[in-house]
PDB file of C-alpha atoms in Angstrom:
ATOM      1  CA  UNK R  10      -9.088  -9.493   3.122  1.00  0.00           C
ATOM      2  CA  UNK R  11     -11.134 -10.210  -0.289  1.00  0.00           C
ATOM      3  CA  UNK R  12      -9.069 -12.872  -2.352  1.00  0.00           C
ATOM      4  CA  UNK R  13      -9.839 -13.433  -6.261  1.00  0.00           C
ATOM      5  CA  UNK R  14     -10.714 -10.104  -7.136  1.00  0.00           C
ATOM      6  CA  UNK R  15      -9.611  -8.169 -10.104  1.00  0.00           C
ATOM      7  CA  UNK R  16      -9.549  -4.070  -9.934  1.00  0.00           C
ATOM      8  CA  UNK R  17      -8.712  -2.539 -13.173  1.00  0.00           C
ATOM      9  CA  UNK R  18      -8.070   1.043 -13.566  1.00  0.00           C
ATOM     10  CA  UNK R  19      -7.905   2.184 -17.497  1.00  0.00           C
ATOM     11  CA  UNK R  20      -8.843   4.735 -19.234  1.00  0.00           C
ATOM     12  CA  UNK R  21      -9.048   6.315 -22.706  1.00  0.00           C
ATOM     13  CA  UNK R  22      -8.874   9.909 -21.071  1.00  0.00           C
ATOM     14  CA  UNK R  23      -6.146  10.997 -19.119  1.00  0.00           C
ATOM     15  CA  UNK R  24      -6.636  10.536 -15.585  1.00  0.00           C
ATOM     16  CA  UNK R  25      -3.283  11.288 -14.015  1.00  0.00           C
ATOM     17  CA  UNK R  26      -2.875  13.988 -11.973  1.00  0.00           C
ATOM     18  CA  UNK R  27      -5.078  14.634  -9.332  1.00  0.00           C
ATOM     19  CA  UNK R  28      -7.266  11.554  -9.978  1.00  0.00           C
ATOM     20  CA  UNK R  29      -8.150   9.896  -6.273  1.00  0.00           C
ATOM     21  CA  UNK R  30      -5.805   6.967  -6.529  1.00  0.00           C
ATOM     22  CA  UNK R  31      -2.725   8.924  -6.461  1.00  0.00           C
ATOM     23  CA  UNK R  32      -1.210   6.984  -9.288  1.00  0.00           C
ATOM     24  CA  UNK R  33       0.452   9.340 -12.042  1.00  0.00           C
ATOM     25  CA  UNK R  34      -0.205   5.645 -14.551  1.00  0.00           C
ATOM     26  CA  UNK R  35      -2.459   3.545 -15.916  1.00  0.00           C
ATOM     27  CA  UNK R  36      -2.810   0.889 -14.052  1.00  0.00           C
ATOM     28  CA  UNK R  37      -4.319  -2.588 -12.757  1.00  0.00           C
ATOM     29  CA  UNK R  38      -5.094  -4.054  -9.356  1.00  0.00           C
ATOM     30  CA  UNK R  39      -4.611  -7.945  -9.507  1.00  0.00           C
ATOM     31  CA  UNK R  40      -4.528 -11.193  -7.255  1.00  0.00           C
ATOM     32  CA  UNK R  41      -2.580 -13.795  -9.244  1.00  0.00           C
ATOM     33  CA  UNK R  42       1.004 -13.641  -7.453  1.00  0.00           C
ATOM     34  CA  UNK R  43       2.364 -14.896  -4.741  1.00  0.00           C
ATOM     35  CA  UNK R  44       2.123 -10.901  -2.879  1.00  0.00           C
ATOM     36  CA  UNK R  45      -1.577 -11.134  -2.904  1.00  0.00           C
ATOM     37  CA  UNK R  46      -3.527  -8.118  -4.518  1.00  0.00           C
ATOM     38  CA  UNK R  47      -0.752  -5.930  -6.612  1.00  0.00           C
ATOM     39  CA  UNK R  48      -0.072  -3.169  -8.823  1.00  0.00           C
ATOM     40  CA  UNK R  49       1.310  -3.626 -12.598  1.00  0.00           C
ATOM     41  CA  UNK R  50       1.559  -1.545 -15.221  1.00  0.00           C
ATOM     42  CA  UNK R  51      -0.869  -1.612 -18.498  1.00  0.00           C
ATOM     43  CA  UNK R  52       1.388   0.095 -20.792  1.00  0.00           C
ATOM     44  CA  UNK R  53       5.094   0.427 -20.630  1.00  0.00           C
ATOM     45  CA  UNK R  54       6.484   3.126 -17.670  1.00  0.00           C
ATOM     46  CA  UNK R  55       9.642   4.930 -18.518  1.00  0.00           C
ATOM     47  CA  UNK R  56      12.694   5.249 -16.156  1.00  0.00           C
ATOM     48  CA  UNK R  57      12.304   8.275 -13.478  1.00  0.00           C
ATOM     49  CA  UNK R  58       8.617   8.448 -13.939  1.00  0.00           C
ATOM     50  CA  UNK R  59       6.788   9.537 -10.946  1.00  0.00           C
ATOM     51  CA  UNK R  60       4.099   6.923 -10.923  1.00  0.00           C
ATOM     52  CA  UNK R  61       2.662   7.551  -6.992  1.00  0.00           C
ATOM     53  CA  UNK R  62       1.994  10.802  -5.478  1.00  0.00           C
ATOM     54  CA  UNK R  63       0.726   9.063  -2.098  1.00  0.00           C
ATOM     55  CA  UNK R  64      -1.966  11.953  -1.884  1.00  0.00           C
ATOM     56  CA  UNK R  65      -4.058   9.479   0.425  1.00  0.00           C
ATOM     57  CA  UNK R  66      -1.544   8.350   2.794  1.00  0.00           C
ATOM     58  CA  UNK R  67      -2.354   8.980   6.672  1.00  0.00           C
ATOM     59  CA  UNK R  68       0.124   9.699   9.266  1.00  0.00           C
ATOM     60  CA  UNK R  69      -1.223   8.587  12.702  1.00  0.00           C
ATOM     61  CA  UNK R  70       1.550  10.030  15.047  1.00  0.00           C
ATOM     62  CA  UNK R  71       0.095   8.588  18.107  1.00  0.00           C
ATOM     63  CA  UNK R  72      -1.752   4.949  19.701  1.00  0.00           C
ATOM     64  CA  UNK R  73      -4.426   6.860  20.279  1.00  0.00           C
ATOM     65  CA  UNK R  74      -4.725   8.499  16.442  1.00  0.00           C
ATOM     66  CA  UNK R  75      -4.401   4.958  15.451  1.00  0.00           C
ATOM     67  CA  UNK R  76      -7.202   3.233  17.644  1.00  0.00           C
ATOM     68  CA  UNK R  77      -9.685   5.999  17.354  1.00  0.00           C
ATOM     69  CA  UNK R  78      -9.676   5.644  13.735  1.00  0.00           C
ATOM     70  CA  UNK R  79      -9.780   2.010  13.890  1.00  0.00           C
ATOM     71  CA  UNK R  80     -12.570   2.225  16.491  1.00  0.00           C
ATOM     72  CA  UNK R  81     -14.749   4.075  13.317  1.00  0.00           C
ATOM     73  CA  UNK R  82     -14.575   0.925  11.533  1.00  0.00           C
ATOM     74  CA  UNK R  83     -16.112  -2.755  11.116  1.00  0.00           C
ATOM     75  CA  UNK R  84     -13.498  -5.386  12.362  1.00  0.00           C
ATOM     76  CA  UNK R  85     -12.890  -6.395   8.922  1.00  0.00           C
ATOM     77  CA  UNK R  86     -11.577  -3.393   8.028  1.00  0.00           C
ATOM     78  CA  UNK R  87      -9.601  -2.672  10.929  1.00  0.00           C
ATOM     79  CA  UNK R  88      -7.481  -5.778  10.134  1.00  0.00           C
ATOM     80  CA  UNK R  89      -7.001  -4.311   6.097  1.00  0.00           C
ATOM     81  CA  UNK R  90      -6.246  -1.412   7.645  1.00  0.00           C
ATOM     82  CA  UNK R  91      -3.894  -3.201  10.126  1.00  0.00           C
ATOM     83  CA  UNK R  92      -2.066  -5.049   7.380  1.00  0.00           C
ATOM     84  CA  UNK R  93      -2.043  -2.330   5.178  1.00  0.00           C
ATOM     85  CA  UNK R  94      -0.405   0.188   7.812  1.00  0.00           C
ATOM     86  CA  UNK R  95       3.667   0.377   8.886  1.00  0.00           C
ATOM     87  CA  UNK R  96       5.906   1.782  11.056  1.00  0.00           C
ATOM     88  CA  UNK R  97       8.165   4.082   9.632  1.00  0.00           C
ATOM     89  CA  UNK R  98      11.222   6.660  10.536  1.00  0.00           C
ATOM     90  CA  UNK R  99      12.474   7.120  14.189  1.00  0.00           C
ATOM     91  CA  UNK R 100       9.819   8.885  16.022  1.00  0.00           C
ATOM     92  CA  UNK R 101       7.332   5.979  15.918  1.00  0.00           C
ATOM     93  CA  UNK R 102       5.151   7.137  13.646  1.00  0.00           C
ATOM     94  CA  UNK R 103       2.507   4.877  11.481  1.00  0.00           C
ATOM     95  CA  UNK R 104       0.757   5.632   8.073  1.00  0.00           C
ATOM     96  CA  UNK R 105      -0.983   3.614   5.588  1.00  0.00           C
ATOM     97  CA  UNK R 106      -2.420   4.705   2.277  1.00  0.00           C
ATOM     98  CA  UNK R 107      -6.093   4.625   1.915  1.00  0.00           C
ATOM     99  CA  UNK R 108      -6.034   4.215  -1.882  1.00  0.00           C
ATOM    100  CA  UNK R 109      -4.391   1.278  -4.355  1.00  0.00           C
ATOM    101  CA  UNK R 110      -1.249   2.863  -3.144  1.00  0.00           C
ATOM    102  CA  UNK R 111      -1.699  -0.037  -0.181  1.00  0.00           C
ATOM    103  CA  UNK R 112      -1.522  -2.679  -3.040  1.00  0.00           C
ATOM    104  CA  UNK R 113       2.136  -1.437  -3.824  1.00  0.00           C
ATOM    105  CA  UNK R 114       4.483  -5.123  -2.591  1.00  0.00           C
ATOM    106  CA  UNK R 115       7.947  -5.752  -1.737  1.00  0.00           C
ATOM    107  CA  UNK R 116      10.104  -6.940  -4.027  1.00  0.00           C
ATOM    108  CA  UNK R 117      12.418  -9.583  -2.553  1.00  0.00           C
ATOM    109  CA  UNK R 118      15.338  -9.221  -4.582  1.00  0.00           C
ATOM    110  CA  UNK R 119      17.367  -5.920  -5.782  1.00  0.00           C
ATOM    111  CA  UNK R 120      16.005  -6.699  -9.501  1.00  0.00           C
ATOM    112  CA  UNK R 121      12.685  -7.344  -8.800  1.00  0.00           C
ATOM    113  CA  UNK R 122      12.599  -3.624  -7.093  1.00  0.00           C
ATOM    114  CA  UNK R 123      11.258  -1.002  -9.821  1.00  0.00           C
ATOM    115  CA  UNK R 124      10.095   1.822  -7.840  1.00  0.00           C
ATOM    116  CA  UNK R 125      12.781   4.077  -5.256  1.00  0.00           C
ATOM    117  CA  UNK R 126      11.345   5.701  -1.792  1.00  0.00           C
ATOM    118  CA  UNK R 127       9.957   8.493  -3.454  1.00  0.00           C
ATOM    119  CA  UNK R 128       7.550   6.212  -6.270  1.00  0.00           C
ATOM    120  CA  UNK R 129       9.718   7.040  -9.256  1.00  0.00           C
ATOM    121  CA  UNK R 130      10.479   3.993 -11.415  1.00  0.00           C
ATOM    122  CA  UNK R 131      14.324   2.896 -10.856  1.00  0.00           C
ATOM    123  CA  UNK R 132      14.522   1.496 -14.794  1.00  0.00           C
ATOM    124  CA  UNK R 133      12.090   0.828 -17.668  1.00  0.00           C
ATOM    125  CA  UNK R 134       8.980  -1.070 -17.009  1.00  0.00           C
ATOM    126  CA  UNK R 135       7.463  -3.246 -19.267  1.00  0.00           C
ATOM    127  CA  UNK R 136       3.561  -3.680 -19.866  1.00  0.00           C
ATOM    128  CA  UNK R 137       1.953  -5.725 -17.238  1.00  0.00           C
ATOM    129  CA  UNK R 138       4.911  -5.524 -14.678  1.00  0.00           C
ATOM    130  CA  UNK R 139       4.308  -5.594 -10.919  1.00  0.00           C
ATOM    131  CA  UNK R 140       5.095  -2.493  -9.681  1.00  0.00           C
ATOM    132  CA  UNK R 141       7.342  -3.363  -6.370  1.00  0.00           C
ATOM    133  CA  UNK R 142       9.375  -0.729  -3.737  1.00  0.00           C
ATOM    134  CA  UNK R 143      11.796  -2.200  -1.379  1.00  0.00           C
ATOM    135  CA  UNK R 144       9.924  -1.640   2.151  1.00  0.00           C
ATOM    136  CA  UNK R 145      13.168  -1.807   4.209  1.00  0.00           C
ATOM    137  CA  UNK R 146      14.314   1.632   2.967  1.00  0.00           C
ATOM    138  CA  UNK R 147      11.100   3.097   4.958  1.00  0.00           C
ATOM    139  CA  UNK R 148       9.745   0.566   7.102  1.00  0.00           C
ATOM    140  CA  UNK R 149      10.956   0.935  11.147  1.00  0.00           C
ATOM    141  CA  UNK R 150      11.211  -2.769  11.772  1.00  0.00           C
ATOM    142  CA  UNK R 151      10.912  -2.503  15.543  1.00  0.00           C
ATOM    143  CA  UNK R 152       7.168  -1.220  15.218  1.00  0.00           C
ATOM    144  CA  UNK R 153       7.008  -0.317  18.802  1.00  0.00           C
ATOM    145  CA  UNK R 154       3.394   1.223  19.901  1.00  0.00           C
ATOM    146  CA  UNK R 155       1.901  -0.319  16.098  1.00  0.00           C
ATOM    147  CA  UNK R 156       2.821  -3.708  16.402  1.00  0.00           C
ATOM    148  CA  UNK R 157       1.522  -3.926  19.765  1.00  0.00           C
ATOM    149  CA  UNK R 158      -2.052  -2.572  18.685  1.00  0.00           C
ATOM    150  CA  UNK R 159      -1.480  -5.001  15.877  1.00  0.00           C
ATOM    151  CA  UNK R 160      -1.140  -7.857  17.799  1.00  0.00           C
ATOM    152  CA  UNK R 161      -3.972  -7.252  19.982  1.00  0.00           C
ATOM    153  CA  UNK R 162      -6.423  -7.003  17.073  1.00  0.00           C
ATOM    154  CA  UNK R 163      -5.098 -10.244  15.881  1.00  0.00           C
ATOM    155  CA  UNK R 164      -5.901 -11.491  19.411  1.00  0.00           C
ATOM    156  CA  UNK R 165      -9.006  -9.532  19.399  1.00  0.00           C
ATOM    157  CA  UNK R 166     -10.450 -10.540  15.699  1.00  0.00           C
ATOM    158  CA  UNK R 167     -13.094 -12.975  17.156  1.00  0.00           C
ATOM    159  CA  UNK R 168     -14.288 -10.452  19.544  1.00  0.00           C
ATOM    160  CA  UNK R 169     -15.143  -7.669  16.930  1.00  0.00           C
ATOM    161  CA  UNK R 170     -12.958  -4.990  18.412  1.00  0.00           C
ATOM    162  CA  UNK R 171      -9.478  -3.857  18.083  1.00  0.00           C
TER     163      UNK R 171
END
């Protein structure tokens, strides 16, 4: 996990729509909050815009879908991945989003929350906003089969393997 790095996306042409971030915006990638690396907004984002398509999220529907991808990996990697990655919905199953979708946070209170389950913005966002969901209306908190693998490749991170 790279600290202190700035990732900017702009552009003077329009790149929405089938551009390989899945974002719908212009946006930036920062590290200056208290989240980590995050998404905010470079212009303003009107209410009800679809700003995330999540066209680079993986579903792994099994332990073994999980760990043989991981296994294709340097450690390193397999921990982003790790920490990137959550449980969601009954069955078990675990995704993560292999794009700057992953750098979408949690916003700790109802007001800081400006995007809804589906990536459309809740109310008006203002230029250089964090862009935040609220991860407990997806997230399975018991984590079952994925917090156990995640565990073990925190136990694991000296050896090189998860």
């Amino acid at each position: 996990h790279s600290k202190g790095h700035n990732y900017e996306h702009r552009s003077s042409h329009n790149n929405r729509g089938g551009a390989h971030h899945g974002f719908n915006v212009d946006f930036e990638v920062r590290d200056d909050g208290p989240r980590g690396r995050s998404i905010y907004s470079t212009h303003p984002i009107s209410k009800n815009t679809h700003v995330y398509s999540g066209s680079w999220v993986v579903k792994f529907t099994t332990p073994d879908e999980l760990v043989a991808y991981l296994k294709l990996l340097p450690h390193d990697l397999q921990c982003d991945v790790l920490l990137w990655a959550f449980p969601s919905g009954s069955n078990g199953h675990a995704y993560v989003a292999l794009d700057e979708g992953s750098f979408v946070n949690h916003g700790e209170t109802n007001d800081s929350v400006n995007l809804d389950t589906d990536c459309r913005t809740t109310r008006d966002v203002v230029q250089g906003e964090e862009l935040l969901e609220d991860y407990g209306h997806f997230i399975n908190k018991s984590g079952g089969w994925f917090e156990d693998i995640r565990k073990r490749a925190w136990q694991d991170k000296d050896k090189g393997s998860s």
